[in-house]
Amino acid sequence: MLNAQQRHITQQCAPRGPPPSTANFFVNERFPAVDSPAVRRDHLLRNTNSLRIEQHRRHALANPRVVVIGAGIVGASLAEEITARGWTDLTVLDRGPLFTTGGSTSHAPGLVFQTNPSKTMTEFARYTTEKFGALEHPEGWVFNRVGGLEVATTRERWRDLHRKAGWARSWGIEGRLLDPAECAALHPLLDPERILGGFHTPTDGLAKAVRAAAAQARLATARGAQFRGHQHVRGIVERGGRVAGVETADGIVPADIVVCAAGFWGAELAKKVGLVLPLVPMAHQYAKTGPIAPLAGRNTELGEASLPILRHQDRDLYFREHVDRIGIGYYGHRPMPIDPADLPEPSAAASMPSMLPFTEDDFGPAWHESVELLPALGDSKVEEGFNGIFSFTPDGFSIMGEHRELAGFWVAEAVWVTHSAGVARATAEWIVDGTPGTDVHECDLYRFEDVARSAEFIRETSAQAFVEVYDIIHPHQYRTALRGLRTSPFHSRQAELGAYFFEGGGWERPAWYEANAELAQRLRAAGVPFPERDEWSGRFWSPISIAEAHWTRERVAMYDMTPLTRYELSGAGALALLQRLTTNNLDKSVGSVTYTLLLDENGGIRSDLTVARLGRHLFQVGANGPLDFDWFTRHLPDDGSVTLRDITGGTCCVGVWGPAARDLVQPLCSDDISHAAFKYFRALRTHLGAIPVTMLRVSYVGELGWEIYTSAEYGGALWDLLWTAGRAHEVIAAGRIAFNSLRIEKGYRAWGTDMTPEHSPAAAGLDFAVRMDKADFIGKDALKHSAPEKTLHSIVFDDPAAVVLGKEPVYVGDTCAGYVTSAGYSATIGRCIAYAWLPAAVEPGAVVEAEYLGQRHTATVHAEPVVDPAMARIRR
Ligand code: FAD
Ligand code: THG
C-alpha cells in the first residue's frame, strides 16, 4: 500500500490525460534515417522477438516508470530517446530551473569536433550532429554546421593532423588537409605565417546546447514525459535489490528505472548507492573578447557564427565566434579539481553552480598565444570569462551502464555535448531493448580494474587526462603516474634482464628485454633483416622485439602471461552456465580446453575465452578483463550452484613456447608430455620439479608449448626452474611486442581491438567457435540473421619497411573501404602484417593501400593465417 505522501506523488507523476499535441516548431518524430551499422543492427534487434521477451522478463513491465536525474543535454536526450522507444512514463527531475539549469550544459560553448581516435566516440558525435541538425527551436538554430578547422604550428602537430585525417577517413567523417593559405581563406582571422597547415571537417559545427536540450524535451513531453525543475534528488530508494524511486524534498517519486544523468554531480549520487563513478569535476577556462573589427557586420545576432570552429591544440586553445566577438577556451592551465560539496545550490548561486569566477592569472599565456594566431584580437581584450566545471575521467571516455547490485539504476555520465545524442541513444537501447546498438565497451561502467576505482587513481589519472586533453598521444604511450601497482612474481627477474616495462590494466608488462640486444646483433650478423622505423612508429618500440619473435619460432622463449585475466567457475551449475553464455560446446571430458565466444543478445562478440575443464564441476576461464567478470556475475544463477572467483592475482603464468619447448619442459615433469600423451588444447595438473602446476597446451603465439600456471607463492621458483633448465636450449625471456606480432602472424584476434560487440563471429572469421547445433546460448537467435558486409582480413605490406600502428584507413582503388585494427612486424615473413575490416567480397590476392600519416603503402590481402596454416608448428 502506498502512504498518503506516496499516493500524492504517484498522482502527480501518473499518466496525465492525453499527451499534448506536438507543437509545430519541432521537427518530425524521427529525424532522417541514418545508414550506419548501428542503425541496421537496431532494426535487426527490433525484429527479434525473443529479445523483447527476454527484456520483458527482465523488468516484468511493459511501460515502466522511468525517472531521469538531470535535465542537462544528457538527461534531455535520454528522455527523447527512451520515449521514442515507447517507454513514455518518464519524469526528468532537475535541481535547477529548466532548461538553463546551472549545470555544464547551461554555458557550454558547444563546439562539436567529431573526429576522435575512438570509432565509437566518433559515431556518437556524428549522430549528435545529425540529430541536432534536424531539431528546431523557436529562438533559432540548434546546430550550426560551420565546419571545424584544426591548425598545426609544429611539425609534430602537422604530422598528427595527418593521423587525425586518417581516423576521419576510417570512421567516415568528411575532412581534408589544407595548406596555410587555404586555412586563412576559410578563417580570415588566422595568420597564415604562423601555421603549417590545417585539417578541415565541413560537417562539424556549433551546438546550442540549452536549445538542443529544450527541443528534445519538447519531443519527449509530446509523448508523455514530464520535466520538473527545482527538484533536488537527495536519495535513491531501493527495495529488494531493485531501485524503487528517488527522494526529493517533496517526498518519494516512485520509479522502476532511474537514470543518473546528473553531470559532474553524478558521482555523489552514485556513491549513495555504493557505486564508484570514476570522474572528477574540473574547472576549465572560457573567455570572450570585445568586438573584433574584421567581424563587424559579418554575423547576425541570430546567426552568431559563420567561421569554422577552430582548434590550436599546440597551445591548448579553441575558438568560436559570438557575433562580432571571439570566444576562447583554454586547457593549458593547471588542473583545477572541484569538490561539488563546495558549490552553492542553484537558487543560492549568484550565477550558476557550475560557473566559478574567472582566474585571470591562469589565462595569461592563452591571451598571448591567441593574439599570435589571430592577430586581429590584438586590438581587443578579454571582456568576460569564467571557470566552468565539467567531468574528466581517467581515460577520457564516458561512463554508461546499469548498477550491477542495484537493478534499474543506470548512469550516463561524463558526456560532452559532442557525444550526448549518441550516448543517449545507446543508453536508451540498452535500457529498453537490453543491448546497446553501438559498441560501448570503452564507456562501460564496469571497464575499470579494482585498482582504478580508488580515489587516488581516479584523482591522479583524471588530472593527467586534463593535462593531456589536447596533447599528441602515441597509441602505445603508457601511463607514467602510479606505476608498479601490479607486478607478477617474475618481476625482479625481468628487471634483472633489462625489461622495458609497459603498463596495462595496472600490471607491469615487459615489452622487450635489453638482455636480448646481443641476440639481436647475432641475428643481424647472420642476415636476419631488421628494417628501420620512422621516428613515430619507432617510439615505445625496439628492434630487439624482432629478435625475440624470431627466436620464439627458431628455438624457445618464456612469456609472462600473469596479467591474462582468469576466473575459476565451480559448482554443480557451472557447466550449464557456461553452455548458456558461450558459443562453443563445453560439455567435454575433464582435461579439455575450448576456445569459445561470449556474445551479446545482438550476436555481437563480447569476448573470446579459453575454457579449461579441470574437473567435472571446475573450469578455468582465460578472459579479456573486467567486463567479462561483470558479464559472468550478472548471469550467475540465483540458486548458489555456481561460484565465480577472479584468480588472476593469486596465480601466475609463464608461456613456454617454441620448437624446443618440450625438450625444455619434459625433463622437469614426471608425467609424459609427448604429443601423443598430452594433446593440443588439453590441460594437465601435474608438477614441474616440486612445483604444483596446471599446464594448458595453448599458444597465442602459435608455437609448440604450454601456458604453465601456478599459485603466486611458487612463481619465483617456477621462473628459476624453467630459466635454469632452459639454459641448455638457449631460452630467452620475450616481451609483449614480439608476442603481439606472433599472434597476428598466426591469425589470432585480440578482443577490443580487432573485434568488438559491433562484429558477429562470422564477420570476425570465428564461426568455427560457434556451435549452432547446441541448445540455446545468448546471441544465437541473432546470428541466424547475420550476413556480414565487412569481414576481418589479414593484409601483408609489400615494402619491408612499411608499418602501420592501428586505425589507419585502407583503400581499395580510390575508395576508402575499411580500416586497420592492429598490426605488427612479422619476423617470420619479414613484412608488417595488419588486420583490417574490409568488404566481405575482398579476396586473398587483392591489392589494397593503407594510409599511414598521409602516405599510402600497398599491401596484399592474404589467406589466413599467414604463418603455419597447416598447424604443423603447434601439433607435433
Ligand atoms: P549537466 O549539464 O551538468 O546536467 C546535469 C544536470 O543534473 C544539471 O542540470 C544539474 O542541475 C542536475 N542535477 C545534478 N544533481 C542533481 C540532483 N541531485 N537532483 C536533481 N538534479 C541534479 N562540450 C562539448 O561537447 N563541446 C564544447 O565546446 C564544450 N565546451 C565546454 C566549455 C566549458 C567551459 C565547460 C564547463 C564545458 C564544456 N563542454 C563542452 C562540456 C559539456 O558542457 C558537458 O560535458 C555537458 O554539458 C554535460 O552534460 P550533462 O547533461 O551530463 O551535465
Ligand atoms: N590464453 C588463454 N586464454 C585466453 C587467451 C590466451 N583468453 C583470452 C584470449 N587469449 C583468447 N584468444 C585466443 C585466440 C586464439 C586461441 C586462443 C586464445 C587459439 N586458437 C586456436 C586456433 O584458432 O587455431 C583454437 C583452436 C581450437 O579451437 O581448437 O589457440 O592466450 N588461456
Short mmCIF file of N, CA and C and ligand atoms in Angstrom, two decimals, residues 561 564 584 595 608-610 622-624 680-681 696 698-700 707 709 739 746 748-749 768 871 875, ligand 2:
data_model
loop_
_atom_site.label_atom_id
_atom_site.label_comp_id
_atom_site.label_asym_id
_atom_site.label_seq_id
_atom_site.Cartn_x
_atom_site.Cartn_y
_atom_site.Cartn_z
N MET A 561 52.62 -14.49 -18.74
CA MET A 561 51.18 -14.42 -19.07
C MET A 561 50.35 -14.10 -17.82
N LEU A 564 47.08 -12.02 -17.91
CA LEU A 564 45.90 -12.56 -18.60
C LEU A 564 44.81 -12.86 -17.55
N ASN A 584 30.56 -22.16 -27.98
CA ASN A 584 31.10 -23.47 -28.31
C ASN A 584 30.56 -24.51 -27.33
N TYR A 595 38.19 -23.13 -27.07
CA TYR A 595 38.12 -21.71 -27.45
C TYR A 595 36.67 -21.37 -27.74
N ASP A 608 36.31 -13.23 -26.22
CA ASP A 608 36.68 -14.60 -26.58
C ASP A 608 37.46 -15.20 -25.42
N LEU A 609 37.20 -16.46 -25.16
CA LEU A 609 37.70 -17.11 -23.95
C LEU A 609 38.34 -18.45 -24.30
N THR A 610 39.21 -18.90 -23.42
CA THR A 610 39.55 -20.31 -23.40
C THR A 610 38.96 -20.87 -22.11
N GLY A 622 40.11 -18.37 -19.30
CA GLY A 622 41.05 -17.31 -19.70
C GLY A 622 40.26 -16.24 -20.42
N ALA A 623 40.29 -15.03 -19.90
CA ALA A 623 39.36 -13.99 -20.36
C ALA A 623 40.09 -12.72 -20.76
N ASN A 624 39.32 -11.66 -21.00
CA ASN A 624 39.90 -10.41 -21.50
C ASN A 624 39.84 -9.24 -20.54
N TYR A 680 47.16 -31.28 -28.14
CA TYR A 680 46.88 -29.86 -28.33
C TYR A 680 45.50 -29.53 -27.75
N PHE A 681 45.39 -28.38 -27.09
CA PHE A 681 44.16 -27.93 -26.44
C PHE A 681 43.67 -28.92 -25.37
N LEU A 696 48.32 -25.77 -19.70
CA LEU A 696 47.37 -25.78 -20.82
C LEU A 696 48.18 -25.80 -22.11
N VAL A 698 48.12 -24.54 -24.95
CA VAL A 698 47.52 -23.44 -25.70
C VAL A 698 48.65 -22.47 -26.02
N SER A 699 48.61 -21.88 -27.20
CA SER A 699 49.65 -20.93 -27.54
C SER A 699 49.12 -19.81 -28.41
N TYR A 700 48.98 -18.67 -27.82
CA TYR A 700 48.51 -17.49 -28.56
C TYR A 700 49.56 -17.04 -29.57
N GLU A 707 50.98 -22.96 -21.61
CA GLU A 707 50.81 -21.97 -20.56
C GLU A 707 50.95 -22.76 -19.26
N TYR A 709 50.68 -22.62 -15.28
CA TYR A 709 50.13 -21.83 -14.17
C TYR A 709 50.55 -22.42 -12.84
N PHE A 739 55.23 -10.93 -28.76
CA PHE A 739 54.00 -11.70 -28.54
C PHE A 739 52.90 -11.27 -29.50
N LYS A 746 49.76 -15.56 -36.75
CA LYS A 746 49.03 -16.82 -36.60
C LYS A 746 47.52 -16.65 -36.83
N TYR A 748 45.37 -14.95 -34.89
CA TYR A 748 44.55 -14.84 -33.68
C TYR A 748 44.15 -13.39 -33.44
N ARG A 749 42.90 -13.20 -33.11
CA ARG A 749 42.33 -11.86 -32.93
C ARG A 749 42.48 -11.40 -31.48
N PHE A 768 34.09 -20.89 -36.56
CA PHE A 768 34.50 -22.23 -36.13
C PHE A 768 34.28 -22.43 -34.63
N MET A 871 49.09 -25.81 -39.24
CA MET A 871 49.24 -26.08 -37.80
C MET A 871 50.39 -27.04 -37.50
N ARG A 875 51.00 -28.65 -33.66
CA ARG A 875 50.60 -30.05 -33.43
C ARG A 875 51.76 -30.98 -33.74
N1 THG B 2 45.26 -17.92 -23.32
C1 THG B 2 44.25 -18.28 -22.53
N2 THG B 2 43.08 -17.64 -22.55
C2 THG B 2 42.89 -16.58 -23.37
C3 THG B 2 43.92 -16.18 -24.23
C4 THG B 2 45.14 -16.87 -24.20
N3 THG B 2 41.73 -15.91 -23.35
C5 THG B 2 41.64 -14.63 -23.99
C6 THG B 2 42.36 -14.64 -25.30
N4 THG B 2 43.72 -15.13 -25.11
C7 THG B 2 41.63 -15.56 -26.23
N5 THG B 2 42.20 -15.59 -27.54
C8 THG B 2 42.67 -16.73 -28.13
C9 THG B 2 42.74 -16.76 -29.51
C10 THG B 2 43.13 -17.92 -30.15
C11 THG B 2 43.49 -19.03 -29.42
C12 THG B 2 43.49 -18.97 -28.06
C13 THG B 2 43.07 -17.82 -27.40
C14 THG B 2 43.81 -20.31 -30.12
N6 THG B 2 43.05 -20.61 -31.16
C15 THG B 2 43.11 -21.88 -31.84
C16 THG B 2 43.04 -21.65 -33.34
O1 THG B 2 42.29 -20.79 -33.77
O2 THG B 2 43.77 -22.33 -34.04
C17 THG B 2 41.87 -22.66 -31.43
C18 THG B 2 41.84 -24.00 -31.96
C19 THG B 2 40.66 -24.77 -31.45
O3 THG B 2 39.57 -24.19 -31.25
O4 THG B 2 40.80 -25.96 -31.28
O5 THG B 2 44.67 -21.03 -29.70
O6 THG B 2 46.12 -16.54 -24.89
N7 THG B 2 44.41 -19.30 -21.70
#
